[in-house]
PDB file of C-alpha atoms in Angstrom:
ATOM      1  CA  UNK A  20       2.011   5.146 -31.527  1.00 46.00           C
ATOM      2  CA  UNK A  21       1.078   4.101 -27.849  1.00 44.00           C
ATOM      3  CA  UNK A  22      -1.813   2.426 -27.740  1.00 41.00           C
ATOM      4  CA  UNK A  23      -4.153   2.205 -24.335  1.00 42.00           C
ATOM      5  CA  UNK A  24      -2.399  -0.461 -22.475  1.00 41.00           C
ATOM      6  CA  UNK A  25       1.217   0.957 -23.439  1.00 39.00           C
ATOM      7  CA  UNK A  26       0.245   4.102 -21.462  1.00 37.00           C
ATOM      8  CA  UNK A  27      -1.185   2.580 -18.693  1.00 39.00           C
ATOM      9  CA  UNK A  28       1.894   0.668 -18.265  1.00 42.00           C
ATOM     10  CA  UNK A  29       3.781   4.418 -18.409  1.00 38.00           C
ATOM     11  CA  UNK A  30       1.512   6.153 -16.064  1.00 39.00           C
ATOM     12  CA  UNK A  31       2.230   3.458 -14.248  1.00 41.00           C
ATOM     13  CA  UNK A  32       5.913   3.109 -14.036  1.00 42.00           C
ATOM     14  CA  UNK A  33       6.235   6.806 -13.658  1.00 41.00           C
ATOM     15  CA  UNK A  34       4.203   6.849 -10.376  1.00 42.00           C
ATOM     16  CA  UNK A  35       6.568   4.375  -9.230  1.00 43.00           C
ATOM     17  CA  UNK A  36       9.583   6.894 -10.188  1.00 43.00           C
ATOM     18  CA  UNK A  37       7.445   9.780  -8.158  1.00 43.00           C
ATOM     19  CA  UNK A  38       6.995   7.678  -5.237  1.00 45.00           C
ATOM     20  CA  UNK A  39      10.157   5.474  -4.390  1.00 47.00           C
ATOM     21  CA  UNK A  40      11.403   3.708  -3.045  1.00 44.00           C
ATOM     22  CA  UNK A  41       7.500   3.521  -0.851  1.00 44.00           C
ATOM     23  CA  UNK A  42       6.492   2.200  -4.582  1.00 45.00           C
ATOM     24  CA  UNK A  43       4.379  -0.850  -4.608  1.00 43.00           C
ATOM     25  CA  UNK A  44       2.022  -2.458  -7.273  1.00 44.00           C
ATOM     26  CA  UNK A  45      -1.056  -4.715  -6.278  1.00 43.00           C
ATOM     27  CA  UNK A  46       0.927  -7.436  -6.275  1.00 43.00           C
ATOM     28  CA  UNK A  47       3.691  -6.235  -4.212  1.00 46.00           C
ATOM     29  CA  UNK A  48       3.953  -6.824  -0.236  1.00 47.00           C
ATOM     30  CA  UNK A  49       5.406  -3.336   0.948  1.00 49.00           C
ATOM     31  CA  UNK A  50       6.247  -3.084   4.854  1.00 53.00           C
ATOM     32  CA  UNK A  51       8.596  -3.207   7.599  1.00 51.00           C
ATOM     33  CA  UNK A  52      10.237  -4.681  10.657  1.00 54.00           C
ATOM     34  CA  UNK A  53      10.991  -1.969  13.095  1.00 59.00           C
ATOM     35  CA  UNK A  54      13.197   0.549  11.034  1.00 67.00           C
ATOM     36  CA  UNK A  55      13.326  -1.460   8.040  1.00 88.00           C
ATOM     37  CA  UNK A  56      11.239  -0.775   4.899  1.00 91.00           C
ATOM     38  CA  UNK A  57      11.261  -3.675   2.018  1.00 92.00           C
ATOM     39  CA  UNK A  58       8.934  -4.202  -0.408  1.00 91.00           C
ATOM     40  CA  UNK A  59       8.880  -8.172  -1.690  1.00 87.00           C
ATOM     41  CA  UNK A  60       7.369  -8.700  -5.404  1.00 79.00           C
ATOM     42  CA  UNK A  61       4.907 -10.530  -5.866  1.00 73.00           C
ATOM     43  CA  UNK A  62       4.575 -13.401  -8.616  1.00 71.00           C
ATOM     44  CA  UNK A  63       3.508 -10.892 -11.815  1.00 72.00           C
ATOM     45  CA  UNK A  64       5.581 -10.102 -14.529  1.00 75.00           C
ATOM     46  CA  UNK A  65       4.396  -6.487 -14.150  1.00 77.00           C
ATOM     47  CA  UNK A  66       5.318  -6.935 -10.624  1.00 75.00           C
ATOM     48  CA  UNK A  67       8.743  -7.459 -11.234  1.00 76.00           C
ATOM     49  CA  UNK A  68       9.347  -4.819 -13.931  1.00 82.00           C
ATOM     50  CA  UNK A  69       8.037  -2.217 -11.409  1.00 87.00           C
ATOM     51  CA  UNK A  70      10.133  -3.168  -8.332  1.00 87.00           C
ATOM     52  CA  UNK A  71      13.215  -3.410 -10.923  1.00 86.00           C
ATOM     53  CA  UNK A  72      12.595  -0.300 -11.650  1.00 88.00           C
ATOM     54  CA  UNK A  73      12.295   1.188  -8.328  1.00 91.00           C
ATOM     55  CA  UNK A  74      15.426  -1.327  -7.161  1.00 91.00           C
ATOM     56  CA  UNK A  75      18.211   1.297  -7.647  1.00 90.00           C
ATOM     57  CA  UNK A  76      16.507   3.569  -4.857  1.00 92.00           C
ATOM     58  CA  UNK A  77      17.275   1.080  -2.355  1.00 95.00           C
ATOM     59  CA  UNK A  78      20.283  -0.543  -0.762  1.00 96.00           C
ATOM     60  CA  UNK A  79      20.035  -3.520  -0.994  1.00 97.00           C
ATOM     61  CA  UNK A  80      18.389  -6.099  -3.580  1.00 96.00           C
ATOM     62  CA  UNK A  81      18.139  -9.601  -3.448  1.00 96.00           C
ATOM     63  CA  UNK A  82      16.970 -11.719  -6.720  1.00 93.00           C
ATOM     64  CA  UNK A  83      15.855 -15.077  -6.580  1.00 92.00           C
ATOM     65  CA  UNK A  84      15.922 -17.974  -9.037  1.00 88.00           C
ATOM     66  CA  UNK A  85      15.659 -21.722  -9.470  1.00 87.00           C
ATOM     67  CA  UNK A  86      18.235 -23.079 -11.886  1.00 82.00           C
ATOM     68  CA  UNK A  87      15.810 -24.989 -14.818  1.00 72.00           C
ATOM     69  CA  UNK A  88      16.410 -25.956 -18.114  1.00 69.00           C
ATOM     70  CA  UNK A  89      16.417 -24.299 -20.885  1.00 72.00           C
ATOM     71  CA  UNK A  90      16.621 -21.097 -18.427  1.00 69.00           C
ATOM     72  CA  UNK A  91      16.283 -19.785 -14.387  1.00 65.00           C
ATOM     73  CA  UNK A  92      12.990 -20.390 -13.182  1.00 71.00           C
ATOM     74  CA  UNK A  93      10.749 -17.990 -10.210  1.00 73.00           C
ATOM     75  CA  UNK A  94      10.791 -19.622  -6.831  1.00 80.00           C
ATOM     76  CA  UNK A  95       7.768 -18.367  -4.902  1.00 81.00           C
ATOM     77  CA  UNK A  96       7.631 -18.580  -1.129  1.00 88.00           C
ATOM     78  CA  UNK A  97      11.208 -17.726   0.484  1.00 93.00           C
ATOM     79  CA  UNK A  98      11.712 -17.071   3.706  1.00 95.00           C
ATOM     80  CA  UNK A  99      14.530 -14.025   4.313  1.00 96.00           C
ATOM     81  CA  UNK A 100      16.248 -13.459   7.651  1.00 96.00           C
ATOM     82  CA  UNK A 101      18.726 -10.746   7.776  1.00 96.00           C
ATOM     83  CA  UNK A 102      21.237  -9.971  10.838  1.00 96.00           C
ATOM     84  CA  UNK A 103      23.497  -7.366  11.755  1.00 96.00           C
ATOM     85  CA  UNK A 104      27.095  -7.975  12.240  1.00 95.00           C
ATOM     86  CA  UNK A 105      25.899  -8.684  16.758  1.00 96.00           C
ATOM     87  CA  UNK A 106      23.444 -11.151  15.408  1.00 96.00           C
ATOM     88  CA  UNK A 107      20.356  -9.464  15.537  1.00 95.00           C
ATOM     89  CA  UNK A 108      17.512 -10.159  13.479  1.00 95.00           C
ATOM     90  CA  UNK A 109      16.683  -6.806  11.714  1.00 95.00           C
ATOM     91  CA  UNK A 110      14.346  -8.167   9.096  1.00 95.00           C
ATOM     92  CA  UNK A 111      12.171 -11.272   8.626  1.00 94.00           C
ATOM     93  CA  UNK A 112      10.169 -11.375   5.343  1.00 93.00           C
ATOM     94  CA  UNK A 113       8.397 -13.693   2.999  1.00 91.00           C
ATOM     95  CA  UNK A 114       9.140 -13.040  -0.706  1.00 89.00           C
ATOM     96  CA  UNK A 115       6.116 -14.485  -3.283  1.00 86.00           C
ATOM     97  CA  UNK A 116       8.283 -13.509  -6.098  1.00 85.00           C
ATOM     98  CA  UNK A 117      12.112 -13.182  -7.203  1.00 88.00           C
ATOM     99  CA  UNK A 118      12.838  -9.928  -5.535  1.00 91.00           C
ATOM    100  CA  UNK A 119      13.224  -7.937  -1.993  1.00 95.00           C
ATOM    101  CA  UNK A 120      14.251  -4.647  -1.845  1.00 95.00           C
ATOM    102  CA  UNK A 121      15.373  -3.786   1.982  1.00 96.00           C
ATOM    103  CA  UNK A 122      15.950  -0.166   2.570  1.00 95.00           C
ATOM    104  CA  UNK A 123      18.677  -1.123   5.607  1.00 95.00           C
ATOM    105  CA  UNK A 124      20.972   1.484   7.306  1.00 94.00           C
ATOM    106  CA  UNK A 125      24.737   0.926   6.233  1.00 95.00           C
ATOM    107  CA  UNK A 126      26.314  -1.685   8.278  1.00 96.00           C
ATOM    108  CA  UNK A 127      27.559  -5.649   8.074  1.00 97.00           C
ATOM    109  CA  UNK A 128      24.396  -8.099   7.402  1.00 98.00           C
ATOM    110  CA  UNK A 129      24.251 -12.054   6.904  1.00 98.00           C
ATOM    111  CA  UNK A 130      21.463 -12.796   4.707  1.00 98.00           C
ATOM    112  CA  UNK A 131      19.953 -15.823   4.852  1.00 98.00           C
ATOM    113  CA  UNK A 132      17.208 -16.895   1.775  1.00 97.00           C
ATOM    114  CA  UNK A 133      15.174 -20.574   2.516  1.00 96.00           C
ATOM    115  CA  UNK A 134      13.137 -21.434  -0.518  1.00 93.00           C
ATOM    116  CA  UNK A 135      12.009 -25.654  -0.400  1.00 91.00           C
ATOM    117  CA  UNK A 136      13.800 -25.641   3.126  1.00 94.00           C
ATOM    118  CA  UNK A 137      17.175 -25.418   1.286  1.00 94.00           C
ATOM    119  CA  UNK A 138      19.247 -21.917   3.178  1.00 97.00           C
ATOM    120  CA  UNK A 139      21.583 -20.053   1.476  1.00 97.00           C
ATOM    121  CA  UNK A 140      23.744 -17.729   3.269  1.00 98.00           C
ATOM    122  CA  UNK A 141      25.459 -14.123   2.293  1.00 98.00           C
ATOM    123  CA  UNK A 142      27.736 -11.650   4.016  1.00 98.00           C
ATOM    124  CA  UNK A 143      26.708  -8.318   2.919  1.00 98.00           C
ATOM    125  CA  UNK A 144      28.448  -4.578   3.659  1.00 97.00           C
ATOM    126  CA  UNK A 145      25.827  -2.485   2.880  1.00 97.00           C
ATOM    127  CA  UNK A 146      27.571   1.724   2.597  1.00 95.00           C
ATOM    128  CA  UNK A 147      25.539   4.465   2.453  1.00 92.00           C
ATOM    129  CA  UNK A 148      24.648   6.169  -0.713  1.00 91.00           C
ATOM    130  CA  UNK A 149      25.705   2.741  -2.710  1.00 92.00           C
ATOM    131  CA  UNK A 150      23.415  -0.056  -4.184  1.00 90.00           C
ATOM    132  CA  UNK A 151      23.994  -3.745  -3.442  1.00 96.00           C
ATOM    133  CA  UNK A 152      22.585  -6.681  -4.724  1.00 96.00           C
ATOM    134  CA  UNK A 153      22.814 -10.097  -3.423  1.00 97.00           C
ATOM    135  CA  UNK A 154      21.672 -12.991  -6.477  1.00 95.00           C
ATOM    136  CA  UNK A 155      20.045 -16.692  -5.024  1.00 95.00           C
ATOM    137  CA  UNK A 156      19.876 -19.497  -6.759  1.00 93.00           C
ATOM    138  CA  UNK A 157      18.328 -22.694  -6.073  1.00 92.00           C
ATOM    139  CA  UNK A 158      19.654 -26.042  -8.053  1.00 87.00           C
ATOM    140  CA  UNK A 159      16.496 -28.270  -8.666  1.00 69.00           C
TER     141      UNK A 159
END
């Protein structure tokens, strides 16, 4: 039986279906840098499950985490620069949560991820019609 909050949650998730990949909760920063859309999560666990499930609409996903024991930890507050293979920036964005979604034209990226001023750099081919995701993680 679903009760109230169980279809809530299902209305919920299938708006997100009907609208992506422009899908964004409350908690949920959607916007973009010239011609590139992204939508960073916020720090909700309802957050997360609705830009996870909205993920596989864009091209390119990057998931954050902070290595913690007994299991990976959410870092809040990274800083993401992406550039195109001449160097360009092509998107600046702050993520409050553990995922960005970047809906970027195909083409050669480095992405670069700050969280506690430590950078962590990835080369990225991003082809058109495919889904790529890009994992950080952050020693303590």
């Amino acid at each position: 039986m679903i009760n109230s909050s169980s279809f809530g949650i299902l209305l919920f998730t299938a708006a997100l279906a009907a609208a992506a990949p422009a899908a964004a909760t409350k908690d949920t920063a959607k916007k973009s840098e010239g011609a590139v859309a992204y939508l960073a999560s916020g720090k909700s666990k309802d957050d997360t499950a609705a830009m996870r499930h909205v993920a596989r609409y864009y091209p390119l996903v990057l998931e954050f985490a902070r290595k913690a024991a007994p299991r990976p930890q959410q870092p809040a507050d990274i800083d993401v620069m992406i550039k195109d293979r001449s160097g360009k920036l092509v998107l600046r964005a702050k993520a409050e949560g553990d995922l960005l979604l970047a809906n970027l034209p195909a083409g050669e990226y480095a992405v670069s991820a700050t969280y506690n001023g430590v950078a962590i750099l990835q080369n990225v081919a991003v082809e058109e019609g495919k889904h790529r995701k890009l994992n950080f993680e952050w020693k303590n």
